[in-house]
Coordinates of C-alpha atoms and ligand atoms in Angstrom, one line a residue:
M144 CA -161.2 77.5 138.6
K145 CA -159.5 78.0 135.2
T146 CA -157.9 74.9 133.8
T147 CA -154.4 75.1 132.5
R148 CA -154.5 71.9 130.6
K149 CA -152.0 72.0 127.7
F150 CA -150.7 69.2 125.6
P151 CA -147.1 69.0 124.4
K152 CA -146.3 71.5 121.7
H153 CA -146.1 69.0 118.8
F154 CA -148.8 66.8 119.8
L155 CA -150.5 65.2 116.8
W156 CA -154.1 65.8 117.0
G157 CA -156.1 64.2 114.2
G158 CA -158.3 61.4 113.1
A159 CA -158.1 57.9 111.6
T160 CA -159.5 55.7 108.8
A161 CA -158.6 52.7 106.8
A162 CA -158.7 52.2 103.0
N163 CA -160.7 49.0 103.1
Q164 CA -163.5 50.6 105.1
F165 CA -163.4 54.1 103.8
E166 CA -162.1 54.4 100.2
G167 CA -164.7 52.4 98.2
A168 CA -163.9 52.2 94.5
Y169 CA -162.8 48.6 95.0
L170 CA -162.0 47.9 91.4
E171 CA -161.4 51.4 90.1
A172 CA -158.2 52.3 88.2
G173 CA -156.7 48.8 88.3
K174 CA -157.3 47.9 92.0
G175 CA -157.4 44.2 92.7
L176 CA -159.6 42.5 95.3
S177 CA -158.5 42.3 98.9
C178 CA -159.6 40.0 101.8
S179 CA -162.1 42.8 102.9
D180 CA -163.8 42.8 99.4
V181 CA -165.4 39.4 100.0
L182 CA -166.9 40.2 103.4
K183 CA -170.6 40.6 103.6
A184 CA -172.4 43.0 106.0
G185 CA -173.3 41.4 109.4
E186 CA -175.4 42.8 112.2
S187 CA -174.9 44.0 115.8
G188 CA -173.9 40.8 117.6
T189 CA -173.2 38.8 114.4
L190 CA -169.8 38.9 113.0
R191 CA -169.3 39.0 109.4
S192 CA -168.9 36.2 106.9
L193 CA -166.8 35.8 103.8
T194 CA -168.2 34.4 100.6
Y195 CA -166.6 31.7 98.5
R196 CA -167.1 29.5 95.5
R197 CA -166.7 25.6 95.6
A198 CA -165.1 23.7 92.8
D199 CA -168.5 22.9 91.4
K200 CA -169.2 26.6 91.1
T201 CA -171.8 26.7 93.9
A202 CA -171.5 29.6 96.4
G203 CA -171.3 29.6 100.2
E204 CA -170.2 31.6 103.1
A205 CA -168.2 31.1 106.4
G206 CA -168.0 33.3 109.6
I207 CA -164.6 34.9 109.8
F208 CA -164.0 33.3 113.1
S209 CA -165.5 30.0 112.2
M210 CA -163.2 28.9 109.4
E211 CA -163.9 25.3 109.9
Q212 CA -167.1 26.1 107.9
F213 CA -164.9 26.9 104.9
P214 CA -164.9 23.9 102.6
K215 CA -161.7 22.3 101.3
G216 CA -161.0 23.4 97.7
A217 CA -163.3 26.4 97.8
V218 CA -162.0 29.8 96.8
P219 CA -162.9 33.1 98.4
D220 CA -164.8 35.1 95.8
V221 CA -167.3 37.9 95.2
I222 CA -170.8 36.3 94.6
E223 CA -173.3 38.1 92.5
G224 CA -176.4 39.3 94.4
C225 CA -174.6 39.6 97.7
Y226 CA -174.0 43.1 99.3
Y227 CA -170.4 44.1 100.2
P228 CA -170.3 47.3 102.1
N229 CA -166.5 47.7 101.6
H230 CA -166.9 48.0 97.8
T231 CA -168.2 51.4 98.2
G232 CA -167.1 52.3 101.8
S233 CA -167.6 56.0 102.3
D234 CA -166.3 56.7 98.7
F235 CA -163.4 58.7 100.0
Y236 CA -161.8 57.8 96.6
H237 CA -164.1 60.3 95.0
H238 CA -164.5 62.6 98.0
Y239 CA -161.0 63.0 99.2
K240 CA -160.7 66.7 98.6
E241 CA -163.9 67.5 100.4
D242 CA -162.9 65.2 103.3
I243 CA -159.5 66.5 103.7
A244 CA -160.9 70.1 103.6
L245 CA -163.2 69.0 106.4
M246 CA -160.3 67.7 108.4
A247 CA -158.4 70.9 107.9
E248 CA -161.4 72.8 109.1
M249 CA -161.2 70.7 112.3
G250 CA -157.6 71.8 112.6
F251 CA -156.1 68.3 112.1
R252 CA -152.4 68.2 112.4
C253 CA -152.2 64.6 111.2
Y254 CA -154.4 62.0 109.4
R255 CA -154.0 58.3 110.0
M256 CA -154.9 56.5 106.8
S257 CA -153.9 53.2 105.1
I258 CA -152.7 52.5 101.6
A259 CA -154.5 49.6 100.0
W260 CA -151.8 47.2 99.0
S261 CA -154.1 45.8 96.3
R262 CA -154.5 49.4 94.7
V263 CA -150.7 49.5 94.4
Y264 CA -150.1 45.8 93.5
P265 CA -153.5 44.5 92.4
N266 CA -152.5 40.8 92.6
G267 CA -150.0 41.2 95.4
D268 CA -147.3 39.4 93.4
D269 CA -147.1 41.6 90.4
Q270 CA -143.6 42.7 89.3
E271 CA -144.5 46.2 88.5
P272 CA -146.9 48.5 90.6
N273 CA -150.1 50.0 89.3
E274 CA -149.2 53.6 88.5
A275 CA -152.9 54.8 88.8
G276 CA -152.9 53.4 92.3
L277 CA -149.8 55.3 93.3
A278 CA -151.1 58.4 91.6
F279 CA -154.2 58.4 93.7
Y280 CA -152.1 58.5 96.8
D281 CA -150.0 61.2 95.4
S282 CA -153.2 63.2 95.0
V283 CA -154.2 62.5 98.6
F284 CA -150.7 63.5 99.9
D285 CA -150.9 66.7 97.8
E286 CA -154.0 67.7 99.4
L287 CA -152.9 67.0 102.8
E288 CA -149.7 69.0 102.2
K289 CA -151.9 71.9 101.1
Y290 CA -153.3 72.1 104.7
G291 CA -150.1 71.1 106.5
I292 CA -151.7 67.9 107.6
E293 CA -149.1 65.1 108.4
P294 CA -150.0 61.7 107.0
V295 CA -149.6 58.8 109.3
V296 CA -149.8 55.7 107.0
T297 CA -150.6 52.1 107.8
L298 CA -149.0 49.6 105.4
S299 CA -151.5 46.8 106.0
H300 CA -154.9 47.4 107.5
Y301 CA -157.2 44.4 106.8
E302 CA -156.5 44.5 103.2
S303 CA -154.2 41.8 101.9
P304 CA -154.5 41.1 98.3
L305 CA -157.0 38.2 97.7
N306 CA -154.9 36.7 95.0
L307 CA -152.2 35.8 97.6
T308 CA -154.8 33.9 99.6
K309 CA -155.8 31.9 96.4
K310 CA -152.1 31.2 95.6
W311 CA -150.7 30.2 99.0
D312 CA -153.0 31.2 101.7
S313 CA -151.4 34.7 102.1
W314 CA -149.4 35.2 105.4
A315 CA -149.4 31.5 106.2
D316 CA -146.7 31.2 103.5
R317 CA -143.2 32.8 103.7
R318 CA -143.4 33.8 100.0
N319 CA -145.8 36.6 101.2
I320 CA -142.8 38.5 102.7
D321 CA -141.2 39.1 99.4
C322 CA -144.4 40.5 97.9
F323 CA -144.9 42.7 100.8
M324 CA -141.4 44.1 100.8
R325 CA -141.8 44.9 97.0
Y326 CA -144.9 46.9 98.0
C327 CA -143.1 48.6 101.0
K328 CA -140.1 49.5 98.8
T329 CA -142.3 51.0 96.2
V330 CA -144.2 53.2 98.6
F331 CA -141.3 54.2 100.8
E332 CA -139.4 55.3 97.7
R333 CA -142.4 57.1 96.1
Y334 CA -143.5 58.9 99.1
K335 CA -140.2 59.6 100.7
G336 CA -140.1 63.0 102.4
R337 CA -143.9 63.1 102.2
V338 CA -144.8 60.4 104.7
R339 CA -142.9 60.5 107.9
Y340 CA -144.9 58.3 110.1
W341 CA -145.6 54.7 109.0
I342 CA -147.3 51.9 110.8
T343 CA -146.7 48.2 109.8
F344 CA -149.6 46.0 110.5
N345 CA -153.0 47.2 112.0
E346 CA -153.9 45.4 115.1
I347 CA -151.5 42.6 114.4
N348 CA -152.7 40.8 117.6
S349 CA -156.2 40.5 116.2
I350 CA -154.8 37.3 114.6
V351 CA -155.4 35.4 118.1
H352 CA -159.1 35.1 117.0
G353 CA -158.7 34.2 113.3
G354 CA -156.5 34.8 110.4
W355 CA -158.8 36.4 107.8
L356 CA -158.9 40.1 108.5
E357 CA -155.4 40.4 109.8
A358 CA -153.6 38.0 107.4
G359 CA -155.8 36.8 104.6
V360 CA -155.5 33.2 106.0
I361 CA -158.3 30.8 105.7
S362 CA -157.9 29.3 109.1
C363 CA -158.5 29.5 112.8
E364 CA -156.0 26.9 113.6
K365 CA -153.4 27.9 116.1
P366 CA -150.3 26.4 114.3
I367 CA -151.2 28.2 111.1
L368 CA -152.0 31.5 112.8
E369 CA -148.8 31.3 114.7
Q370 CA -146.8 30.8 111.6
A371 CA -148.6 33.7 109.8
A372 CA -147.9 36.0 112.8
Y373 CA -144.3 35.0 112.6
H374 CA -144.1 36.0 108.9
Q375 CA -145.7 39.3 109.7
F376 CA -143.1 40.0 112.5
L377 CA -140.4 39.4 110.0
A378 CA -142.0 41.5 107.4
G379 CA -142.6 44.2 109.8
A380 CA -139.1 44.3 111.1
M381 CA -137.7 44.3 107.5
A382 CA -140.0 47.1 106.7
V383 CA -138.8 49.1 109.8
K384 CA -135.2 48.6 108.5
L385 CA -136.1 49.4 104.8
A386 CA -138.0 52.6 105.7
R387 CA -135.0 53.9 107.7
D388 CA -132.5 53.0 104.9
I389 CA -134.6 54.8 102.3
D390 CA -135.5 57.7 104.5
P391 CA -133.5 58.3 107.6
L392 CA -136.2 60.7 108.9
A393 CA -138.9 58.1 108.8
K394 CA -140.5 56.8 112.0
V395 CA -142.1 53.4 111.9
G396 CA -144.4 52.0 114.5
C397 CA -146.1 48.8 115.3
M398 CA -149.9 48.7 116.2
I399 CA -151.8 46.5 118.6
A400 CA -155.4 46.5 119.7
Y401 CA -155.0 47.0 123.4
T402 CA -157.9 46.0 125.8
P403 CA -156.5 45.8 129.4
A404 CA -158.1 43.2 131.5
Y405 CA -158.7 43.4 135.2
P406 CA -158.7 40.5 137.5
Y407 CA -162.2 39.8 138.6
S408 CA -161.3 39.2 142.3
C409 CA -158.2 39.2 144.6
K410 CA -157.9 35.3 144.1
P411 CA -154.4 34.8 143.2
Y412 CA -155.5 32.7 140.3
D413 CA -157.5 35.5 138.8
T414 CA -154.5 37.7 138.9
L415 CA -152.1 35.0 137.4
G416 CA -154.6 34.0 134.7
C417 CA -155.2 37.8 133.9
L418 CA -151.5 38.2 133.5
E419 CA -151.3 35.1 131.2
Y420 CA -154.2 36.4 129.2
M421 CA -152.4 39.8 128.8
N422 CA -149.2 38.2 127.8
E423 CA -150.7 36.0 125.2
S424 CA -153.0 38.5 123.7
F425 CA -151.1 41.7 123.8
F426 CA -147.6 41.7 125.2
F427 CA -146.3 38.8 123.1
F428 CA -146.9 40.9 120.1
S429 CA -145.6 44.3 121.3
D430 CA -142.6 42.5 123.0
V431 CA -141.5 41.0 119.6
M432 CA -141.9 44.3 117.7
A433 CA -140.5 46.6 120.5
R434 CA -137.8 44.4 122.0
G435 CA -136.8 42.3 118.8
Y436 CA -137.3 38.7 120.1
Y437 CA -139.8 36.2 121.1
P438 CA -140.3 36.3 125.0
G439 CA -139.2 33.1 126.7
R440 CA -142.7 32.4 128.0
K441 CA -143.9 32.3 124.5
L442 CA -141.4 29.8 123.3
K443 CA -142.4 27.7 126.3
A444 CA -146.0 27.9 125.3
L445 CA -145.3 27.0 121.7
E446 CA -143.3 23.9 122.9
R447 CA -146.1 23.0 125.3
N448 CA -148.6 23.1 122.5
G449 CA -146.4 21.1 120.1
I450 CA -146.0 24.0 117.7
T451 CA -142.8 24.3 115.8
L452 CA -142.3 27.4 113.8
R453 CA -140.7 27.2 110.4
T454 CA -137.7 29.5 110.7
E455 CA -134.6 30.3 108.7
E456 CA -131.1 31.2 109.6
G457 CA -130.8 35.0 110.0
D458 CA -134.4 35.4 111.2
R459 CA -133.4 36.4 114.7
E460 CA -131.1 39.1 113.5
I461 CA -134.0 40.5 111.3
L462 CA -136.3 40.7 114.3
R463 CA -133.5 42.3 116.4
Q464 CA -132.6 44.9 113.8
G465 CA -136.1 46.0 113.0
T466 CA -137.5 47.1 116.4
V467 CA -140.0 50.0 116.1
D468 CA -139.7 53.6 116.9
Y469 CA -143.1 53.9 118.6
I470 CA -146.0 51.9 119.7
A471 CA -149.4 52.6 118.2
I472 CA -152.5 51.4 119.9
S473 CA -156.3 51.2 119.4
Y474 CA -158.1 51.6 122.7
Y475 CA -161.9 51.3 122.9
M476 CA -162.5 49.5 126.2
S477 CA -161.4 47.2 129.0
S478 CA -162.4 43.8 130.1
V479 CA -162.6 41.5 133.1
Y480 CA -160.7 38.3 133.5
S481 CA -161.9 35.5 135.9
S482 CA -160.3 32.1 136.3
S483 CA -163.6 30.3 136.9
G484 CA -166.0 32.5 134.9
E485 CA -168.7 31.1 137.1
G486 CA -172.0 33.0 136.9
M487 CA -170.4 35.6 134.8
E488 CA -171.7 37.3 131.8
A489 CA -169.4 37.4 128.8
T490 CA -169.0 40.7 127.1
R491 CA -168.5 41.7 123.4
G492 CA -165.9 44.0 122.0
N493 CA -162.8 44.7 120.3
M494 CA -160.2 41.8 120.7
L495 CA -162.1 40.5 123.6
I496 CA -162.4 37.3 125.6
G497 CA -163.7 38.7 128.8
Y498 CA -166.5 39.4 131.2
K499 CA -168.8 42.2 132.0
N500 CA -167.5 44.8 134.4
P501 CA -170.4 45.8 136.8
Y502 CA -168.8 49.2 137.3
L503 CA -168.8 50.2 133.8
P504 CA -171.5 51.3 131.3
A505 CA -171.4 49.9 127.7
S506 CA -171.9 51.3 124.2
Q507 CA -175.0 50.1 122.1
W508 CA -172.7 47.4 120.8
G509 CA -171.8 46.2 124.2
W510 CA -168.3 47.6 124.3
Q511 CA -167.5 48.6 127.8
I512 CA -166.7 52.3 128.3
D513 CA -163.7 52.8 130.5
P514 CA -161.7 56.1 130.1
T515 CA -159.5 55.3 133.2
G516 CA -158.6 52.1 131.3
L517 CA -156.8 54.3 128.8
R518 CA -154.6 55.7 131.5
V519 CA -153.9 52.2 132.7
A520 CA -153.1 51.1 129.2
L521 CA -150.6 54.1 128.5
N522 CA -148.9 53.4 131.8
Q523 CA -148.6 49.7 131.4
L524 CA -147.1 50.1 127.8
Y525 CA -144.8 53.0 128.6
D526 CA -143.5 51.3 131.7
R527 CA -142.8 48.3 129.8
Y528 CA -141.0 49.8 126.7
Q529 CA -140.2 53.4 127.4
K530 CA -141.1 54.2 123.7
P531 CA -143.5 56.9 122.7
I532 CA -147.2 55.7 122.3
F533 CA -149.5 56.9 119.6
I534 CA -153.2 56.4 120.2
V535 CA -154.3 55.9 116.6
E536 CA -157.9 54.6 117.4
N537 CA -160.3 55.5 120.1
G538 CA -164.0 56.3 119.9
L539 CA -167.7 55.5 120.4
G540 CA -169.5 53.5 117.7
S541 CA -173.2 54.7 118.0
V542 CA -176.3 55.2 116.0
D543 CA -176.8 58.8 115.0
Q544 CA -180.0 60.5 114.5
V545 CA -180.3 63.2 111.8
E546 CA -182.9 65.8 113.1
A547 CA -185.5 67.3 111.0
D548 CA -183.4 70.5 110.6
G549 CA -180.4 68.4 109.5
T550 CA -178.5 68.7 112.8
I551 CA -176.9 65.7 114.5
E552 CA -176.6 66.1 118.3
D553 CA -174.1 63.5 119.2
D554 CA -173.4 64.6 122.8
Y555 CA -172.7 61.0 123.8
R556 CA -169.7 60.9 121.5
I557 CA -168.5 64.2 122.9
S558 CA -168.6 63.0 126.5
Y559 CA -166.9 59.6 125.6
L560 CA -164.0 61.4 123.8
K561 CA -163.8 64.2 126.4
A562 CA -163.4 61.6 129.1
H563 CA -160.8 59.8 127.3
I564 CA -158.8 62.9 126.4
E565 CA -158.9 63.9 130.1
Q566 CA -157.4 60.5 131.0
M567 CA -154.7 60.7 128.2
Y568 CA -153.8 64.1 129.7
E569 CA -153.4 62.6 133.2
A570 CA -151.1 60.0 131.7
I571 CA -149.0 62.6 130.1
A572 CA -149.0 65.4 132.7
T573 CA -149.2 63.3 136.0
D574 CA -147.6 60.0 135.1
G575 CA -145.0 61.2 132.5
V576 CA -146.0 59.0 129.7
E577 CA -144.9 60.1 126.3
V578 CA -147.9 60.2 124.0
M579 CA -147.2 61.4 120.5
G580 CA -150.8 62.0 119.3
Y581 CA -154.4 61.1 119.3
T582 CA -156.4 60.1 116.1
P583 CA -160.0 59.1 117.0
W584 CA -161.3 56.3 114.9
G585 CA -163.5 56.8 111.9
C586 CA -163.3 60.6 112.0
I587 CA -165.6 60.7 109.0
D588 CA -168.3 57.8 109.2
L589 CA -167.2 54.5 107.6
V590 CA -168.0 50.8 107.4
S591 CA -167.5 48.8 110.6
A592 CA -164.7 46.3 110.6
S593 CA -166.4 43.7 112.8
T594 CA -170.0 44.0 111.7
G595 CA -169.9 45.8 108.2
Q596 CA -172.6 48.1 109.4
M597 CA -172.6 51.7 108.4
S598 CA -175.0 52.5 111.3
K599 CA -172.1 51.9 113.8
R600 CA -170.8 55.5 113.4
Y601 CA -167.7 57.0 114.9
G602 CA -167.3 60.2 112.9
F603 CA -167.3 63.8 113.5
V604 CA -168.8 64.0 110.0
Y605 CA -171.9 62.0 109.0
V606 CA -171.9 60.1 105.6
D607 CA -175.3 59.6 104.1
R608 CA -175.2 55.8 103.6
D609 CA -177.2 53.0 105.3
D610 CA -176.7 49.4 106.1
D611 CA -178.3 48.3 102.8
G612 CA -176.3 50.6 100.6
H613 CA -178.7 53.4 100.2
G614 CA -177.7 57.0 100.4
D615 CA -175.6 59.4 98.3
F616 CA -172.5 59.7 100.5
A617 CA -173.3 63.4 101.3
R618 CA -171.2 64.7 104.3
K619 CA -172.8 66.6 107.2
K620 CA -171.0 68.1 110.2
K621 CA -172.2 66.7 113.5
K622 CA -172.2 68.6 116.9
S623 CA -168.9 66.8 117.8
F624 CA -167.3 68.3 114.7
H625 CA -167.4 71.8 116.2
W626 CA -166.5 70.5 119.7
Y627 CA -163.3 68.7 118.3
R628 CA -162.2 71.8 116.4
Q629 CA -162.3 73.8 119.5
V630 CA -160.5 71.1 121.3
I631 CA -157.6 71.2 118.9
A632 CA -157.7 75.0 118.5
S633 CA -157.3 75.3 122.4
D634 CA -154.7 72.4 122.5
G635 CA -156.9 70.4 124.7
E636 CA -157.7 73.2 127.2
Q637 CA -161.3 73.5 126.2
L638 CA -162.9 70.2 126.4
Ligands
BGP781 C1 -160.4 48.2 115.1 C2 -160.0 48.3 113.6 C3 -160.7 49.3 112.8 C4 -162.1 49.6 113.3 C5 -162.2 49.7 114.8 C6 -163.7 49.8 115.3 O1 -160.5 47.0 115.5 O2 -158.6 48.6 113.5 O3 -160.5 48.9 111.5 O4 -163.1 49.4 112.5 O5 -161.6 48.8 115.4 O6 -164.2 48.5 115.2 P1 -165.7 48.2 114.5 O7 -165.5 48.9 113.2 O8 -165.8 46.9 114.5 O9 -166.6 49.0 115.4

């Protein structure tokens, strides 16, 4: 039977990357260091560590989720002899014309990227922006405009300026908000009319696991992380308002990593615990940004845990006035919640404290593959907020094999994406969820955020670079490149 699957007319098909993992050129044209520039490469199963220098000049490293290993008085720093994959990324900085031409060939209608704050304000607290940094993004937007590709720009994607960490532990301190707002004002004014879609903080809820990537904070302690998240909420709300004041046509979204959990059994405590887990890890964050206030259950939890947030008069108003236009999510997998955890195997993955689901296969990195979970996610979020949802990350991290004839047959990636697009379509067509667009993660291969590996590839385009920094960054189209082009050209009809 002939399918009549058709996505909404202005559906934003595209792909996504982030400056810290993709641009490289980490010190070029005046760029300063960011929190991602001190991260070493890890391995599958080992999370990354950040390097530091103690007062006596000796070097050391701490796991990003084990900050208790970080010695008092030490300073995060680049250490000679260590390999830092984000320094070179996929060298988009020097390949942007070629890369955008490839995106255009696939028919992208939008490209989700991020601006590196430290390229625009190298120290984070400079009074004047770095013109060369701004000019780079002008060139990127020129190139996108040439092909009619709409930029979707994240303001902060794991790249807060390192100097702000050294000065006052970055987002743990309220002074960070002023610096961030100066940066926002600069980019909103400069790119007015060129960028319509903005996203505030990437995966803001990843702070529940630690403060480094999300907030440049050297801590995994709850009170500090709660305070840092509070500052980001305020900054995000102020950014929403400022963007609208500067450009009434701008649309600003928040972004959360969304990994829905299923209760393991029908024991009431599995359901209740699962709900609490979902509230704490996901809905608390989207509630504040979409509704404009801290939910009552969160205030109770803070009180129970003896955490008093440092607030100022007028803060409530700021949160209320800065609710977002849309909810952006990353969706890779689902998880299972069990109240006892007895005899269950923990699983790895994006934003996860969960257990293995016996009904689901997993990726080579142990992330459980669950296309139906995407439909569940879209329904849950839309029912809750009735705001449009933008899927700005989804995809399969996998090792790719380049055949002797140069081809890359990534059928596994095609079947992962196909199954997720089918479920996204069901959510739109059957359930009535408003989905704005779909930008698969790492559309051109880039450095993995969690492990720093290059071999964990997501792209439609292969980048010649390995985990040890060998390779000349040459680009090669994979089989999925041709497949995705046809998906977009047929508006989702031919999957
Ligand atoms: C999200 C991040 C991205 C990204 C992606 C895939 O958490 O927003 O930056 O990298 O996950 O994760 P990974 O790179 O760890 O495979």
